[in-house]
């Protein structure tokens, strides 16, 4: 009997997580990027074992090459949920990951998986304890639905982001907001206790985006991309139906 040991360096690992709860998504997904090879392990991580231009990294077990520099190569990864519970998205990761064991706790480390947040589709089930926004995203001046728009819900008092969501190809979106208390202390004159929370809902869309949206990129560039906003009141267990308008120059 001949025993052969096969060893191979991995390049990165994606960990899909629920955009509402932050919990890992364990149902099978489709993960791809041009010319790459992915393997789903028992922990539900999608491990990148091969990518164009990284052949020397894949075989270098004692120490990776110094070129290209850590984080210098962007790779656009597409994540698809064929079940329809989550909206598909694009996530740009940067290679190579930092292989230094001394940096194992850093977010850019090869030893840390990359969290990819997935957002609920309009047909996904929701918890009875969540505040829910069912939105239609349209372009200002027309009824055309805008797919791939990012929606953010911010608490009016301090601007903290409470939830995020995406619109589907029709411009329809479901944004679930967990953690809204059943009753709150009112700061304004009137009743001491209230059930509503004031929020600001922002929507941002990239006319040149095309294909799958990258919500992280949309959020990073929200101040320069076409956007819109509206004030709302949310309450635990209540659904708000609203049209969100994006002003496109």
Coordinates of C-alpha atoms in Angstrom, one line a residue:
X1 CA 0.0 0.0 0.0
X2 CA 1.3 3.5 -0.9
X3 CA 0.3 6.4 1.3
X4 CA 0.3 9.7 -0.5
X5 CA -0.1 13.0 1.3
X6 CA -1.8 15.8 -0.7
X7 CA -1.4 19.2 0.9
X8 CA -2.6 22.5 -0.6
X9 CA -2.7 26.1 0.6
X10 CA -6.1 27.8 0.6
X11 CA -6.6 31.4 -0.4
X12 CA -9.6 32.5 1.5
X13 CA -12.9 31.4 3.0
X14 CA -16.4 33.0 2.8
X15 CA -18.9 32.7 5.6
X16 CA -22.4 33.6 4.5
X17 CA -24.5 35.1 7.3
X18 CA -28.1 36.2 7.6
X19 CA -28.3 40.0 7.2
X20 CA -30.9 40.3 9.9
X21 CA -29.7 38.0 12.7
X22 CA -26.0 37.7 11.8
X23 CA -26.2 33.9 12.1
X24 CA -24.4 31.7 9.6
X25 CA -26.5 30.6 6.6
X26 CA -26.1 26.8 6.5
X27 CA -28.3 26.0 3.5
X28 CA -26.4 25.3 0.3
X29 CA -25.5 28.3 -1.8
X30 CA -23.7 28.8 -5.1
X31 CA -20.4 30.7 -4.9
X32 CA -18.4 31.6 -7.9
X33 CA -15.9 34.0 -9.5
X34 CA -14.2 33.8 -12.9
X35 CA -11.7 30.9 -13.1
X36 CA -11.9 30.1 -9.4
X37 CA -12.4 26.9 -7.4
X38 CA -14.5 26.7 -4.3
X39 CA -15.1 23.9 -1.8
X40 CA -17.8 23.9 0.9
X41 CA -16.6 22.5 4.2
X42 CA -18.5 20.9 7.1
X43 CA -18.7 24.2 8.9
X44 CA -20.6 25.8 6.0
X45 CA -17.6 27.9 4.9
X46 CA -16.9 28.3 1.2
X47 CA -13.1 27.8 0.8
X48 CA -11.3 29.3 -2.1
X49 CA -8.7 26.8 -3.2
X50 CA -7.7 28.2 -6.6
X51 CA -7.8 31.5 -8.4
X52 CA -6.2 32.9 -11.6
X53 CA -2.7 34.3 -11.0
X54 CA -2.3 32.6 -7.6
X55 CA -0.9 29.2 -8.7
X56 CA 2.3 29.8 -6.8
X57 CA 0.4 30.7 -3.7
X58 CA -1.6 27.4 -3.9
X59 CA 1.5 25.3 -3.9
X60 CA 3.7 27.3 -1.5
X61 CA 3.2 25.6 1.8
X62 CA 6.4 26.8 3.6
X63 CA 5.8 30.4 2.8
X64 CA 3.7 32.3 0.3
X65 CA 5.3 34.5 -2.4
X66 CA 5.7 38.2 -1.6
X67 CA 4.1 39.2 -4.9
X68 CA 1.4 40.2 -5.2
X69 CA 1.2 42.2 -2.0
X70 CA -1.4 41.4 0.6
X71 CA -4.8 42.7 -0.3
X72 CA -3.7 44.2 -3.6
X73 CA -5.9 42.0 -5.9
X74 CA -9.7 42.5 -5.9
X75 CA -11.9 39.4 -6.7
X76 CA -15.6 39.9 -7.4
X77 CA -17.4 36.9 -6.0
X78 CA -21.1 36.1 -6.8
X79 CA -23.2 34.4 -4.1
X80 CA -26.5 32.8 -5.3
X81 CA -29.3 31.3 -3.2
X82 CA -31.2 29.0 -5.5
X83 CA -33.9 28.5 -2.8
X84 CA -35.0 32.1 -3.1
X85 CA -34.9 32.9 0.6
X86 CA -32.1 35.4 0.2
X87 CA -31.3 37.8 -2.6
X88 CA -28.2 37.0 -4.6
X89 CA -25.3 39.4 -4.3
X90 CA -21.8 40.3 -5.4
X91 CA -19.0 40.6 -2.8
X92 CA -15.6 42.0 -3.7
X93 CA -12.8 40.4 -1.6
X94 CA -9.2 41.3 -1.7
X95 CA -6.4 38.8 -2.2
X96 CA -4.0 37.5 -1.0
X97 CA -5.1 37.3 2.6
X98 CA -2.5 38.0 5.3
X99 CA -0.8 34.6 6.0
X100 CA 1.2 35.7 9.1
X101 CA 0.1 33.7 12.1
X102 CA 1.0 36.7 14.3
X103 CA -1.9 38.5 12.7
X104 CA -4.4 35.6 12.9
X105 CA -6.9 37.7 14.8
X106 CA -7.1 40.5 12.2
X107 CA -10.0 40.8 9.9
X108 CA -7.7 40.6 6.9
X109 CA -6.0 37.4 8.1
X110 CA -6.0 34.2 6.0
X111 CA -7.1 32.4 9.2
X112 CA -10.3 34.5 9.4
X113 CA -13.4 33.8 7.2
X114 CA -14.9 36.7 5.3
X115 CA -18.5 37.4 6.4
X116 CA -20.8 37.9 3.5
X117 CA -24.2 39.3 4.6
X118 CA -27.2 38.0 2.7
X119 CA -30.5 39.9 2.7
X120 CA -34.0 38.5 2.7
X121 CA -36.0 38.2 -0.5
X122 CA -39.5 39.7 -0.5
X123 CA -41.0 36.2 -0.2
X124 CA -38.9 35.2 2.9
X125 CA -40.7 34.4 6.2
X126 CA -40.4 37.0 9.0
X127 CA -40.6 36.8 12.7
X128 CA -43.7 38.2 14.4
X129 CA -41.4 40.2 16.8
X130 CA -39.7 42.1 14.0
X131 CA -40.7 45.5 12.6
X132 CA -41.0 45.0 8.8
X133 CA -40.8 47.4 5.9
X134 CA -42.1 46.2 2.6
X135 CA -40.9 48.7 0.0
X136 CA -41.1 49.4 -3.7
X137 CA -38.0 51.3 -5.0
X138 CA -38.7 53.5 -8.0
X139 CA -36.9 56.2 -9.9
X140 CA -38.1 59.8 -9.4
X141 CA -40.5 60.8 -12.1
X142 CA -41.5 57.2 -13.2
X143 CA -43.0 54.0 -12.0
X144 CA -39.9 51.9 -13.1
X145 CA -38.8 49.6 -10.3
X146 CA -35.1 49.7 -9.4
X147 CA -33.4 46.4 -8.7
X148 CA -30.3 46.2 -6.6
X149 CA -30.9 49.2 -4.4
X150 CA -29.6 49.2 -0.9
X151 CA -32.0 50.2 1.9
X152 CA -30.7 51.3 5.3
X153 CA -32.8 52.0 8.4
X154 CA -31.3 54.5 10.9
X155 CA -32.6 55.4 14.3
X156 CA -33.6 59.1 14.2
X157 CA -32.1 59.9 17.6
X158 CA -28.5 58.9 17.0
X159 CA -28.2 57.7 13.4
X160 CA -27.4 54.2 14.3
X161 CA -28.0 51.7 11.5
X162 CA -30.8 49.3 12.7
X163 CA -31.2 47.2 9.5
X164 CA -30.3 46.9 5.9
X165 CA -32.0 45.3 2.9
X166 CA -31.9 45.0 -0.9
X167 CA -34.4 45.4 -3.7
X168 CA -35.0 42.5 -6.1
X169 CA -35.0 42.8 -9.9
X170 CA -38.6 44.2 -9.7
X171 CA -37.6 46.9 -7.2
X172 CA -39.4 45.1 -4.4
X173 CA -37.7 44.8 -1.0
X174 CA -38.3 43.3 2.5
X175 CA -36.4 45.0 5.3
X176 CA -36.7 43.3 8.7
X177 CA -35.8 45.4 11.8
X178 CA -35.1 43.2 14.9
X179 CA -34.8 44.6 18.4
X180 CA -37.6 47.2 18.3
X181 CA -39.0 47.2 21.9
X182 CA -42.7 46.6 22.4
X183 CA -42.8 49.8 24.5
X184 CA -40.4 52.8 24.7
X185 CA -39.8 55.8 26.9
X186 CA -41.1 58.9 25.1
X187 CA -38.9 62.0 25.2
X188 CA -41.5 64.4 23.8
X189 CA -44.3 65.8 25.9
X190 CA -47.3 63.5 26.1
X191 CA -47.6 59.9 27.1
X192 CA -44.7 58.5 29.1
X193 CA -44.7 55.2 27.2
X194 CA -44.9 54.7 23.4
X195 CA -44.8 51.9 20.9
X196 CA -43.3 53.7 17.9
X197 CA -39.6 54.3 17.1
X198 CA -38.7 57.1 14.7
X199 CA -36.4 56.1 11.9
X200 CA -34.9 57.5 8.8
X201 CA -35.0 55.2 5.8
X202 CA -32.3 55.7 3.2
X203 CA -32.1 54.1 -0.3
X204 CA -29.1 54.2 -2.6
X205 CA -28.8 52.9 -6.2
X206 CA -26.0 52.7 -8.8
X207 CA -27.3 53.3 -12.3
X208 CA -24.0 51.9 -13.7
X209 CA -24.1 48.8 -11.4
X210 CA -25.5 46.1 -13.7
X211 CA -25.5 42.4 -12.7
X212 CA -25.6 41.5 -9.1
X213 CA -25.5 44.4 -6.6
X214 CA -22.6 44.7 -4.1
X215 CA -24.3 46.2 -1.0
X216 CA -21.0 46.9 0.7
X217 CA -19.9 49.0 -2.3
X218 CA -23.2 50.8 -2.4
X219 CA -23.0 51.7 1.3
X220 CA -19.4 52.9 0.9
X221 CA -20.4 55.3 -2.0
X222 CA -23.8 56.3 -0.8
X223 CA -23.0 60.0 -0.6
X224 CA -22.1 60.2 -4.3
X225 CA -24.6 57.8 -5.8
X226 CA -28.3 58.6 -6.5
X227 CA -30.3 58.3 -3.3
X228 CA -33.4 59.2 -1.4
X229 CA -34.7 59.2 2.1
X230 CA -37.9 59.3 4.1
X231 CA -38.9 59.4 7.8
X232 CA -41.0 56.5 9.2
X233 CA -42.3 55.2 12.5
X234 CA -41.7 51.5 13.2
X235 CA -43.1 49.2 15.9
X236 CA -42.5 45.7 16.9
X237 CA -44.7 43.3 15.0
X238 CA -46.0 45.9 12.6
X239 CA -45.5 46.0 8.8
X240 CA -45.1 49.3 7.0
X241 CA -45.7 49.4 3.2
X242 CA -44.0 52.3 1.4
X243 CA -42.7 53.5 -1.9
X244 CA -39.1 54.7 -1.8
X245 CA -38.0 57.1 -4.5
X246 CA -34.4 57.5 -5.8
X247 CA -33.5 60.9 -7.3
X248 CA -31.4 60.2 -10.4
X249 CA -29.8 63.3 -12.0

